[in-house]
PDB file of C-alpha atoms in Angstrom:
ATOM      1  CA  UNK A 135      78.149 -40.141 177.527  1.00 43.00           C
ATOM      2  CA  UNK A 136      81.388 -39.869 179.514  1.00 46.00           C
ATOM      3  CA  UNK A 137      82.268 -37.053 182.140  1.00 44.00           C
ATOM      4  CA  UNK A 138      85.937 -36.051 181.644  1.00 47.00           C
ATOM      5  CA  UNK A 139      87.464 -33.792 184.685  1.00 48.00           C
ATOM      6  CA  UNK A 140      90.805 -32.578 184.243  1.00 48.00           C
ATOM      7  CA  UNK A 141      92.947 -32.073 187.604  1.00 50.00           C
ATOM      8  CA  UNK A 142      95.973 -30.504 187.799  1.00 49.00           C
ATOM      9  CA  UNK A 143      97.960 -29.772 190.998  1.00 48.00           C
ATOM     10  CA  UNK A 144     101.520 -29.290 191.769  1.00 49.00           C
ATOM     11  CA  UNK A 145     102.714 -30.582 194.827  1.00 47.00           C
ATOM     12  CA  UNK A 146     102.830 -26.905 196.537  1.00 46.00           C
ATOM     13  CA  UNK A 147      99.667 -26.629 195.623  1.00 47.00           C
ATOM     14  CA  UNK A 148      98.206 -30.053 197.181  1.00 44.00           C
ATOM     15  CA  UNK A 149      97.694 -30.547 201.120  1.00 45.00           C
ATOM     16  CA  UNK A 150      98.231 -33.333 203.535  1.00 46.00           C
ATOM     17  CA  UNK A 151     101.335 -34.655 200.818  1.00 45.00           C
ATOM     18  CA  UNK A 152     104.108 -36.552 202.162  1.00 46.00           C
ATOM     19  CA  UNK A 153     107.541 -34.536 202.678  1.00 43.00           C
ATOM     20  CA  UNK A 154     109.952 -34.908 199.741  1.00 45.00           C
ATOM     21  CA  UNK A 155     112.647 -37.320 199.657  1.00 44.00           C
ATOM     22  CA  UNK A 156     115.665 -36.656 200.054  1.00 45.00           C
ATOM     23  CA  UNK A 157     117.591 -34.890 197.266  1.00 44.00           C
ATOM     24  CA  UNK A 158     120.803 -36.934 197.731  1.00 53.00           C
ATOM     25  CA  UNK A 159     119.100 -40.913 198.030  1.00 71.00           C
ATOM     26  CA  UNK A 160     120.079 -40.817 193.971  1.00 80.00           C
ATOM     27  CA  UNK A 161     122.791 -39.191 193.548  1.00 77.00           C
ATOM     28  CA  UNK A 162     125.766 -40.305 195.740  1.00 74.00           C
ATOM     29  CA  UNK A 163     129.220 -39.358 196.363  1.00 72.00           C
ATOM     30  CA  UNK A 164     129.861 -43.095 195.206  1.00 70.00           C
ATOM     31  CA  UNK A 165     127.862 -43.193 192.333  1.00 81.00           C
ATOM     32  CA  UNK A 166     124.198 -41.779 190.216  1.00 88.00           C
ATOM     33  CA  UNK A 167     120.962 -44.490 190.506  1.00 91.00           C
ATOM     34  CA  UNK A 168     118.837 -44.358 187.489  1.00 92.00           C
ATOM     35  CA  UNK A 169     115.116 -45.538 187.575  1.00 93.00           C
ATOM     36  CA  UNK A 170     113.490 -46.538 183.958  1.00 92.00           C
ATOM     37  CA  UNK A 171     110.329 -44.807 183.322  1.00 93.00           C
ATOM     38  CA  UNK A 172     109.187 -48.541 183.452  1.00 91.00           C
ATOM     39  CA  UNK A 173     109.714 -48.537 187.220  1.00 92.00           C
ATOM     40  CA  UNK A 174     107.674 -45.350 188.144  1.00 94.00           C
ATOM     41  CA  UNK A 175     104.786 -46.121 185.954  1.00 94.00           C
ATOM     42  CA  UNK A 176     104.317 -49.529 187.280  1.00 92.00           C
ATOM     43  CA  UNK A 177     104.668 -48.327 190.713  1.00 93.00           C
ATOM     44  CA  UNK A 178     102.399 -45.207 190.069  1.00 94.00           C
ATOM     45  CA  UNK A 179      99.885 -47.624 188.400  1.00 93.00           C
ATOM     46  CA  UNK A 180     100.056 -49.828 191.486  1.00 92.00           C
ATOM     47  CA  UNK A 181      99.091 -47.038 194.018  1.00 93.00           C
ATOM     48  CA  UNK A 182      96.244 -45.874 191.512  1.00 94.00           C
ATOM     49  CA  UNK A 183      94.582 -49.170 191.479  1.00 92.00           C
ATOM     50  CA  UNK A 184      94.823 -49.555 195.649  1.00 92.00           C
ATOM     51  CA  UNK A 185      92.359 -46.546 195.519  1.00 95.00           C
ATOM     52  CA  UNK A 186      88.882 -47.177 196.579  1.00 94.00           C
ATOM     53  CA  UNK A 187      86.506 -46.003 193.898  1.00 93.00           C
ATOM     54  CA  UNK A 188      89.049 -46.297 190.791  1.00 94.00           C
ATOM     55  CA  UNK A 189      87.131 -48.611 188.238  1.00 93.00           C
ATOM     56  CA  UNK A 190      90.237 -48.528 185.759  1.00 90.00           C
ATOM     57  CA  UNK A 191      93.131 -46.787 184.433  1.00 90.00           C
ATOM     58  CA  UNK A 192      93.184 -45.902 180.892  1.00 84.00           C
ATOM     59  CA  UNK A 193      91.653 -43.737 178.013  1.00 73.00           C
ATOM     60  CA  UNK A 194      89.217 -45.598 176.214  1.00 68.00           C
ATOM     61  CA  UNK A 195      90.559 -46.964 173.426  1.00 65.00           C
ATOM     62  CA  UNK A 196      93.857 -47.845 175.518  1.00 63.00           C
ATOM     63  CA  UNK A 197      91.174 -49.920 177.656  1.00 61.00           C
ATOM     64  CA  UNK A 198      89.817 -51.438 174.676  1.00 65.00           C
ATOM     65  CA  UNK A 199      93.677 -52.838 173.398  1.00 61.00           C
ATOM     66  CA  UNK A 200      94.760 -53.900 177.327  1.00 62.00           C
ATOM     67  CA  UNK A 201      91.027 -56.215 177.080  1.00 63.00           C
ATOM     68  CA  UNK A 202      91.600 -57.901 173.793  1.00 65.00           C
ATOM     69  CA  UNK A 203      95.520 -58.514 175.356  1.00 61.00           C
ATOM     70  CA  UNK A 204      93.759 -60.140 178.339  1.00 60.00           C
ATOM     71  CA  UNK A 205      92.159 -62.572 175.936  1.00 65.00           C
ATOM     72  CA  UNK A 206      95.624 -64.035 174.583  1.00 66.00           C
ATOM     73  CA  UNK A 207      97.008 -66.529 176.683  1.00 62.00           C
ATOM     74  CA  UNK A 208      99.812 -66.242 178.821  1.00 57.00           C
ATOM     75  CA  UNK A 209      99.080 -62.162 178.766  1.00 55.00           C
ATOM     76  CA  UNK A 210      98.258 -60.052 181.509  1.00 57.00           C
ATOM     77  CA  UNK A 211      97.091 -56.494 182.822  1.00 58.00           C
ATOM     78  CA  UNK A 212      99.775 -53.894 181.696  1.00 66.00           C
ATOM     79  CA  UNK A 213      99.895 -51.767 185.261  1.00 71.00           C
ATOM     80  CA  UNK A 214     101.504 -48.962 183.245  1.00 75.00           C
ATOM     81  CA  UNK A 215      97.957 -48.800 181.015  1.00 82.00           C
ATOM     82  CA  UNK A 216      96.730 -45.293 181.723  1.00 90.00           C
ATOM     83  CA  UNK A 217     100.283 -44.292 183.081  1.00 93.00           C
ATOM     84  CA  UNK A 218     102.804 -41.575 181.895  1.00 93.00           C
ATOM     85  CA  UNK A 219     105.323 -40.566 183.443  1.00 94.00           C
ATOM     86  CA  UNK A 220     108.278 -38.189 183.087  1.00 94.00           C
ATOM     87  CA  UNK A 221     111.781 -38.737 184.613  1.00 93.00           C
ATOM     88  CA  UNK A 222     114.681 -36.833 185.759  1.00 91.00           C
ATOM     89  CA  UNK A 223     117.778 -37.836 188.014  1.00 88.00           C
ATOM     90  CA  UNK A 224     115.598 -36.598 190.961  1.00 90.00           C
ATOM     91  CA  UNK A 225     112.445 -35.536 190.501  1.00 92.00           C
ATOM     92  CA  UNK A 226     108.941 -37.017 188.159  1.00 94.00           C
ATOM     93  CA  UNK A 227     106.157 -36.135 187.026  1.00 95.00           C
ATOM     94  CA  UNK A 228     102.979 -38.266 186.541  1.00 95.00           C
ATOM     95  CA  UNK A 229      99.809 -37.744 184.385  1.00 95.00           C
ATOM     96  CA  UNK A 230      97.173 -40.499 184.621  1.00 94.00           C
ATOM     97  CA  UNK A 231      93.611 -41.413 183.091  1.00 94.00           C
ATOM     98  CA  UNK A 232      91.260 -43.142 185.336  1.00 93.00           C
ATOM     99  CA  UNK A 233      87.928 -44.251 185.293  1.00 93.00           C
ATOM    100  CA  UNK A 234      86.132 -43.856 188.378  1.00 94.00           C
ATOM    101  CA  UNK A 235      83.076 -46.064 189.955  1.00 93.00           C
ATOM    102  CA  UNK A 236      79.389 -44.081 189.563  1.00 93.00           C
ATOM    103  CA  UNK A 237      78.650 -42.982 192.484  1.00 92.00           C
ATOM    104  CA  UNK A 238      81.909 -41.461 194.423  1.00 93.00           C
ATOM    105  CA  UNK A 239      82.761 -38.038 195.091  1.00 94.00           C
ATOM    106  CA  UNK A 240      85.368 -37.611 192.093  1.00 94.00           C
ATOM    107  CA  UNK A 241      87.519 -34.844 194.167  1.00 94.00           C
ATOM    108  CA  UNK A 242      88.141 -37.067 196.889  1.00 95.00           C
ATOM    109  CA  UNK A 243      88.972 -39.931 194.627  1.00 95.00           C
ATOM    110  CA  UNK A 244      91.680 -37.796 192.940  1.00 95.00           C
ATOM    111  CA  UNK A 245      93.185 -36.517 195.904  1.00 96.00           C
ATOM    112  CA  UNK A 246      93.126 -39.942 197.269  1.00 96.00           C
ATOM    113  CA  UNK A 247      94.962 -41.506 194.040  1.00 96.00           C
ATOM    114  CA  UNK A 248      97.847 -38.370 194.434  1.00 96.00           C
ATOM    115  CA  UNK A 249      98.549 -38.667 197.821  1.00 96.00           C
ATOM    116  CA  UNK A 250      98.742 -42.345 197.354  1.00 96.00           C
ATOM    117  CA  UNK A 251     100.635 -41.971 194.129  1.00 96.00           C
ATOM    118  CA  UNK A 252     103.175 -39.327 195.914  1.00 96.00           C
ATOM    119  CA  UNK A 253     103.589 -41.716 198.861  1.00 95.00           C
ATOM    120  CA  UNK A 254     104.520 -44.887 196.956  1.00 94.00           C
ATOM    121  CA  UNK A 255     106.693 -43.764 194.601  1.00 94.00           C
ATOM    122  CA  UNK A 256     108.758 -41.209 197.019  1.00 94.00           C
ATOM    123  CA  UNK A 257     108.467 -44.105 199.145  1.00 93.00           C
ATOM    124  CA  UNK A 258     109.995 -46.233 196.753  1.00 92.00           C
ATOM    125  CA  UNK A 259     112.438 -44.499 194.573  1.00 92.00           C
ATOM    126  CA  UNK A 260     113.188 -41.539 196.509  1.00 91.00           C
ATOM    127  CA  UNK A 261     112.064 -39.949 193.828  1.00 93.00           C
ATOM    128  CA  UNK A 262     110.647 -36.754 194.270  1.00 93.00           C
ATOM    129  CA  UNK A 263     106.746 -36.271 192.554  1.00 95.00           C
ATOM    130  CA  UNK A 264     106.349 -32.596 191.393  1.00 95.00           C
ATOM    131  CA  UNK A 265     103.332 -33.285 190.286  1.00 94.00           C
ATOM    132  CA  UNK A 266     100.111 -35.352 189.857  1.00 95.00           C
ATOM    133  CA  UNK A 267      98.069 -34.603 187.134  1.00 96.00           C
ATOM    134  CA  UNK A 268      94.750 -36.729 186.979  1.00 95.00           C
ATOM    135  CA  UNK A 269      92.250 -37.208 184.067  1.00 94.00           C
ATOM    136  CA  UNK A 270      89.304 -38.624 184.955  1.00 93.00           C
ATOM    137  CA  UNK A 271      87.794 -40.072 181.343  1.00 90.00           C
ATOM    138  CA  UNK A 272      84.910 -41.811 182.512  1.00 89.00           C
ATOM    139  CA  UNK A 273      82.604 -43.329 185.042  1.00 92.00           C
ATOM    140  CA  UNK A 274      81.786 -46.521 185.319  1.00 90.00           C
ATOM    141  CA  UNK A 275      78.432 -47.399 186.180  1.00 89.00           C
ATOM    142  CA  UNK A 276      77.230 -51.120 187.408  1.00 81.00           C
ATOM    143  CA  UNK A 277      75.831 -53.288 185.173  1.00 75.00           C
ATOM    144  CA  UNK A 278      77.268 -51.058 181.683  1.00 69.00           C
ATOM    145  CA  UNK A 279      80.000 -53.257 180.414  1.00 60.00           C
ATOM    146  CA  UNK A 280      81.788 -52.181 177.060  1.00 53.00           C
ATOM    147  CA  UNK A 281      83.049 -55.740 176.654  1.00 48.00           C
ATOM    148  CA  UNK A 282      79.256 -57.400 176.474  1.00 46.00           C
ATOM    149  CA  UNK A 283      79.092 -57.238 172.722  1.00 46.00           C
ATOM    150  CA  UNK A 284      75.172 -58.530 173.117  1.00 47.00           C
ATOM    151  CA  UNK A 285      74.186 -56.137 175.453  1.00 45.00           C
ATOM    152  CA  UNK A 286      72.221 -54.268 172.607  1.00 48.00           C
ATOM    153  CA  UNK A 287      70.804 -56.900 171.037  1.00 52.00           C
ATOM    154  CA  UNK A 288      69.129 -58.534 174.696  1.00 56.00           C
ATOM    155  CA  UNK A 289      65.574 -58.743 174.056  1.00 62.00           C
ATOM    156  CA  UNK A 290      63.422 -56.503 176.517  1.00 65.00           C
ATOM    157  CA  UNK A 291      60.743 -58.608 176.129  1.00 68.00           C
ATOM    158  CA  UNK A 292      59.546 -62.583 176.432  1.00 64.00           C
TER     159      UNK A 292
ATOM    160  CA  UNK B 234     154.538 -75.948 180.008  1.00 56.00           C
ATOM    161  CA  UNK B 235     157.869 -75.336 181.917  1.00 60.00           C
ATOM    162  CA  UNK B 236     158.049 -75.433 186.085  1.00 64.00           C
ATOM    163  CA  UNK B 237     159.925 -72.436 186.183  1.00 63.00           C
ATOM    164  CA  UNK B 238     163.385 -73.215 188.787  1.00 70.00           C
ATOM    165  CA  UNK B 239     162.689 -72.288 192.322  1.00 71.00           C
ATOM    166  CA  UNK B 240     163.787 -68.722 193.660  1.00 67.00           C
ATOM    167  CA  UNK B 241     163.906 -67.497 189.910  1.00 68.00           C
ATOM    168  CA  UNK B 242     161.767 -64.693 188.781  1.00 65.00           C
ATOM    169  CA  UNK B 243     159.232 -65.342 186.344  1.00 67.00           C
ATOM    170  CA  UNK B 244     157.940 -62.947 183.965  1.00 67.00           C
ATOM    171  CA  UNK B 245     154.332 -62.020 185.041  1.00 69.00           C
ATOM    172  CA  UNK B 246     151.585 -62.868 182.953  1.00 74.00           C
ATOM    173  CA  UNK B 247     150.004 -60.443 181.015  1.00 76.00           C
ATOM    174  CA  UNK B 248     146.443 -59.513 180.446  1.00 73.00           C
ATOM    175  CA  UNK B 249     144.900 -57.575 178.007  1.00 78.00           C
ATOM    176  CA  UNK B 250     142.451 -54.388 178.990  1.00 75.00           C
ATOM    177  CA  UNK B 251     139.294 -55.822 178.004  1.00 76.00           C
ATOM    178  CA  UNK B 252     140.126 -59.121 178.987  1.00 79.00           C
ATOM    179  CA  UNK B 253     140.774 -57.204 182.612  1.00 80.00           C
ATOM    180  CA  UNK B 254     136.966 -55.884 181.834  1.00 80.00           C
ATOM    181  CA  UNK B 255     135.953 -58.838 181.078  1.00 82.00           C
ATOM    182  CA  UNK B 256     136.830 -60.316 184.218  1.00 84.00           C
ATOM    183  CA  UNK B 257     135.557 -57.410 186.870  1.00 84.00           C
ATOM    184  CA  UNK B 258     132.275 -57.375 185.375  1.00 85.00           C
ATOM    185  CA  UNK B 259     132.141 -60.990 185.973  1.00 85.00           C
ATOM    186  CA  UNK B 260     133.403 -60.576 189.205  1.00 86.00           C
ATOM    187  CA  UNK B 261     130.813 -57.478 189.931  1.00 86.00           C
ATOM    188  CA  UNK B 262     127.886 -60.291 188.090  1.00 84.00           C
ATOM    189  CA  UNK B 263     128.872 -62.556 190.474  1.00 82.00           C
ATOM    190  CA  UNK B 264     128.810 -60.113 193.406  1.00 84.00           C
ATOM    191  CA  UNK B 265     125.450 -58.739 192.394  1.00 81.00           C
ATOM    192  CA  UNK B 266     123.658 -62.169 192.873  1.00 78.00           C
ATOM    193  CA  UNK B 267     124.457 -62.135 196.397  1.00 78.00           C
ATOM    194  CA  UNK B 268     122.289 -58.764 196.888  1.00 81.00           C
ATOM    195  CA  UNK B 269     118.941 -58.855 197.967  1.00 78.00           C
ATOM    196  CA  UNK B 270     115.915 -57.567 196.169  1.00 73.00           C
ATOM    197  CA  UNK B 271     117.506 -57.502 192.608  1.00 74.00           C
ATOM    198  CA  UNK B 272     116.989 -59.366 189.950  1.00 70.00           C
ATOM    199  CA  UNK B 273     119.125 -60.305 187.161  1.00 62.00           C
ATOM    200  CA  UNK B 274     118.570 -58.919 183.302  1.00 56.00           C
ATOM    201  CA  UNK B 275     120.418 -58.221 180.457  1.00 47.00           C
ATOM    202  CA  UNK B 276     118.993 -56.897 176.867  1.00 46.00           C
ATOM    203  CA  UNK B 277     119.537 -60.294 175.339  1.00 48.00           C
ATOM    204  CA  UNK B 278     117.143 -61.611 177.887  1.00 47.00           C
ATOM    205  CA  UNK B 279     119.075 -64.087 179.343  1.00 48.00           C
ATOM    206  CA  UNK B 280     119.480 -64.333 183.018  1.00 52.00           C
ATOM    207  CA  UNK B 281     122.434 -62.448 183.604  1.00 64.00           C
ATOM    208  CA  UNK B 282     123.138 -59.413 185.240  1.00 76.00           C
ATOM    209  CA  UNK B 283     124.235 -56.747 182.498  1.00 82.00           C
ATOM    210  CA  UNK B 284     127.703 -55.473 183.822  1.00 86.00           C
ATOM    211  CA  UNK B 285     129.580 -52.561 181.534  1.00 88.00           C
ATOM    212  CA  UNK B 286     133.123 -51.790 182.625  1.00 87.00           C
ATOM    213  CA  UNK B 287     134.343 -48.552 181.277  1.00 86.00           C
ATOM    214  CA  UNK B 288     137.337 -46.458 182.140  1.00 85.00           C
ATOM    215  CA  UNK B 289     135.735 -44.319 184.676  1.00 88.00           C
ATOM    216  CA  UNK B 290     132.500 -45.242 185.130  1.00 89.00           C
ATOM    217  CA  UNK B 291     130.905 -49.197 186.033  1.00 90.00           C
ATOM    218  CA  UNK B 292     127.498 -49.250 184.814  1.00 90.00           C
ATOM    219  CA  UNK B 293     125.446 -52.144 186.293  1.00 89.00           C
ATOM    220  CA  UNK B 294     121.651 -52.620 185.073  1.00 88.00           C
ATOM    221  CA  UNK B 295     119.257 -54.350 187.523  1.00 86.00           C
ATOM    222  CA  UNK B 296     115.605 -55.275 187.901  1.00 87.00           C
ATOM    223  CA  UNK B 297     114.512 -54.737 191.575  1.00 86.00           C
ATOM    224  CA  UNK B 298     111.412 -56.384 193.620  1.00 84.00           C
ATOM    225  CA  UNK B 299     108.498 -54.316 194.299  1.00 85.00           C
ATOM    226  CA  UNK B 300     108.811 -53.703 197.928  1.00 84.00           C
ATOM    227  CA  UNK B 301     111.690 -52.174 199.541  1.00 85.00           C
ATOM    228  CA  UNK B 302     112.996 -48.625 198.934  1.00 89.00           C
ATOM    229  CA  UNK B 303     114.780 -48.372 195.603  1.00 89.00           C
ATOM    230  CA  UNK B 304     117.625 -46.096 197.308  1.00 87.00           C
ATOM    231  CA  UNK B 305     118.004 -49.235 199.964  1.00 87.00           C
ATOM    232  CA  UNK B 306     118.498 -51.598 197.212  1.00 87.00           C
ATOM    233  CA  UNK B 307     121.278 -49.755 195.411  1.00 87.00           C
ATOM    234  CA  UNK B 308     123.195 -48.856 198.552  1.00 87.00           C
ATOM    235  CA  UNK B 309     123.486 -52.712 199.295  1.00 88.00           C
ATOM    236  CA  UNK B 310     124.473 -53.016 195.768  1.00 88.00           C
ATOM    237  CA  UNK B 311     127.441 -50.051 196.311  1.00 88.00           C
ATOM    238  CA  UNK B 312     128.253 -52.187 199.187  1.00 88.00           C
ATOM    239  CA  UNK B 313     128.901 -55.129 197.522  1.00 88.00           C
ATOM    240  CA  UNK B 314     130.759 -54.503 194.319  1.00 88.00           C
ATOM    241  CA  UNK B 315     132.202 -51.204 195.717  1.00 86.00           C
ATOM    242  CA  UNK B 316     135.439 -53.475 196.341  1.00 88.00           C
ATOM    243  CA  UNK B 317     135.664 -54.570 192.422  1.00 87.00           C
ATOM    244  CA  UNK B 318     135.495 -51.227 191.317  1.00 87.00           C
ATOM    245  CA  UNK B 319     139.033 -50.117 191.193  1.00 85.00           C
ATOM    246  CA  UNK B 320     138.407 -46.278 191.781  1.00 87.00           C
ATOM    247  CA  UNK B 321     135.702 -46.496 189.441  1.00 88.00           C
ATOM    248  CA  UNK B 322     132.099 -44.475 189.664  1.00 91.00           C
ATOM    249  CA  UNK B 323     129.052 -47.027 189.912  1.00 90.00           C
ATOM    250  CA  UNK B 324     125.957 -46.041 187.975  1.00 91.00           C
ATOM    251  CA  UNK B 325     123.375 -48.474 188.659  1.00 91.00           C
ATOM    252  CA  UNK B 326     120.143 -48.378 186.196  1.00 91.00           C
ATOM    253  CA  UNK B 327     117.281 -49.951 187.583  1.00 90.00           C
ATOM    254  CA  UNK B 328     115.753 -51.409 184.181  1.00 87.00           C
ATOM    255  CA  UNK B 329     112.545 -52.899 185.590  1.00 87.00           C
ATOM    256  CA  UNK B 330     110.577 -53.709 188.951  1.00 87.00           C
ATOM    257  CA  UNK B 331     109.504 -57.321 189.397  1.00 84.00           C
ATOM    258  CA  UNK B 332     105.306 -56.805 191.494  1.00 80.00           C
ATOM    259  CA  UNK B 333     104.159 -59.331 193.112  1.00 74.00           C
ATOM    260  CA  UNK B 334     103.576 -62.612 191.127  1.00 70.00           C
ATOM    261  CA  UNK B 335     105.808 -61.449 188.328  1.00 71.00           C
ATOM    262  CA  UNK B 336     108.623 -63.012 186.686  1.00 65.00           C
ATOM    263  CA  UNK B 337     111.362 -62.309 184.863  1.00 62.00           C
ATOM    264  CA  UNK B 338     110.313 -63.677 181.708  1.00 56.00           C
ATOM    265  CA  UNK B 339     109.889 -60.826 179.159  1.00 48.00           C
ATOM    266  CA  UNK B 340     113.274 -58.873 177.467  1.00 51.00           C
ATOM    267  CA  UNK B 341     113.802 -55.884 179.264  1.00 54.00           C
ATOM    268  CA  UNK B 342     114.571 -53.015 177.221  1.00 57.00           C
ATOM    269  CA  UNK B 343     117.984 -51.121 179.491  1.00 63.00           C
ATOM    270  CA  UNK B 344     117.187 -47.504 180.057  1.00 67.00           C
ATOM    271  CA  UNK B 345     119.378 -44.931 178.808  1.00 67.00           C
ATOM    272  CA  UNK B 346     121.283 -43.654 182.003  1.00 67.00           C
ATOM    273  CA  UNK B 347     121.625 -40.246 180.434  1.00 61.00           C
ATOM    274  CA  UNK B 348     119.350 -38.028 181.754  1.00 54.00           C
TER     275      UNK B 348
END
């Protein structure tokens, strides 16, 4: 059975954030910057994964696609797997589904993944995150992989 | 071909609009690979930077390193086409972000630059 906690804060809202970029980094007097959705999804994905006590990103069936892509050679991780993200000429918004380790204290994680979230992509883009919303869809416990198709038929017993 | 007399005016040669397109945004192309931190792309997927000259407006579409500030990036790109732009604005669409260990290998689709 899977826990699912649904977080959402806007920035006012969360403590300890990073101050907003600058308003002007995008928009010049010599020109406008646009950033793909691509770009902040990778980068928000990025910061996610850094956290301590983030198992995955990812609803379950996304996680299910991203393993069987793993398989195929030459194919890798998609970063942006559990990432949306929404994009204006100054300002974005990111929701994300995580799955967090057994065992951590899931508010800490969350605030953990915004801050780090906030920071990286203001950081990056100059982009300024109104908000962080977090869905935590699982938790993962040692030793319960979804991938080990024999794991129900392992005899108990010699 | 004629050798036109010395000390007599020669008619200059003329060059069509789009051919004069043409030729900034390979000029702007070539003035993008000397920037730092970008990488080149175009929708085709070749390895070109995508350059579109319009009558107001020089729309440039890059694929940046993971790493330095985006804002950083594009100011070093203003500062190196900004003298092949005629008066013109520069939009610069950053398409895609190279992480670590990645390589340009995949199509990139271009973002629309319209918010």
């Amino acid at each position: 059975m899977s826990t699912t906690t649904t977080q959402n804060t806007t920035k006012d809202d969360a403590q300890n954030l990073p101050v907003p970029a600058a308003e002007s980094a995008l928009l010049t007097t010599h020109g406008k910057t646009t950033i793909a959705d691509t770009v902040v999804e990778k980068v928000a994905g990025l910061a996610t994964r850094e956290v301590s006590g983030v198992y995955a990103l990812g609803t379950g069936v996304a996680r299910a696609f991203g393993a069987v892509r793993e398989r195929i050679p030459g194919a890798k991780t998609s970063l942006a797997q559990g990432v949306s993200v929404e994009v204006g000429e100054r300002q974005a918004a990111v929701d994300l589904d995580i799955v967090v380790e057994y065992g951590v204290e899931i508010g800490e994680v969350t605030k953990a993944v915004r801050r780090n979230v906030i920071s990286a992509i203001e950081r990056m883009t100059a982009l300024e995150v109104t908000e962080v919303n977090i869905s935590v869809g699982d938790v993962h416990i040692e030793g319960d992989s979804d991938g080990d198709d024999n794991s129900g038929n392992a005899s108990r017993v010699q | 071909m004629t050798v036109p007399e010395p000390g007599r005016a020669t008619a200059p040669v003329w060059v069509s609009p789009a051919q004069q397109d043409a030729d900034r945004a390979a000029a702007i192309a070539d003035a993008l690979a000397s920037v730092e931190g970008v990488a080149a792309v175009s929708p085709a997927g070749a390895v070109r930077f995508d350059v579109r000259v319009g009558e107001s407006t020089v729309e440039v579409h890059v694929v940046t390193h993971y790493g330095p500030s985006i804002s950083d990036i594009t100011a070093s790109v203003a500062t190196a086409v900004g003298p092949l732009l005629d008066g013109r604005t520069l939009q610069v669409v950053v398409d895609d972000i190279l992480l670590p260990g990645e390589h340009l290998t995949e199509q990139v689709e271009p973002a629309d630059p319209t918010p």
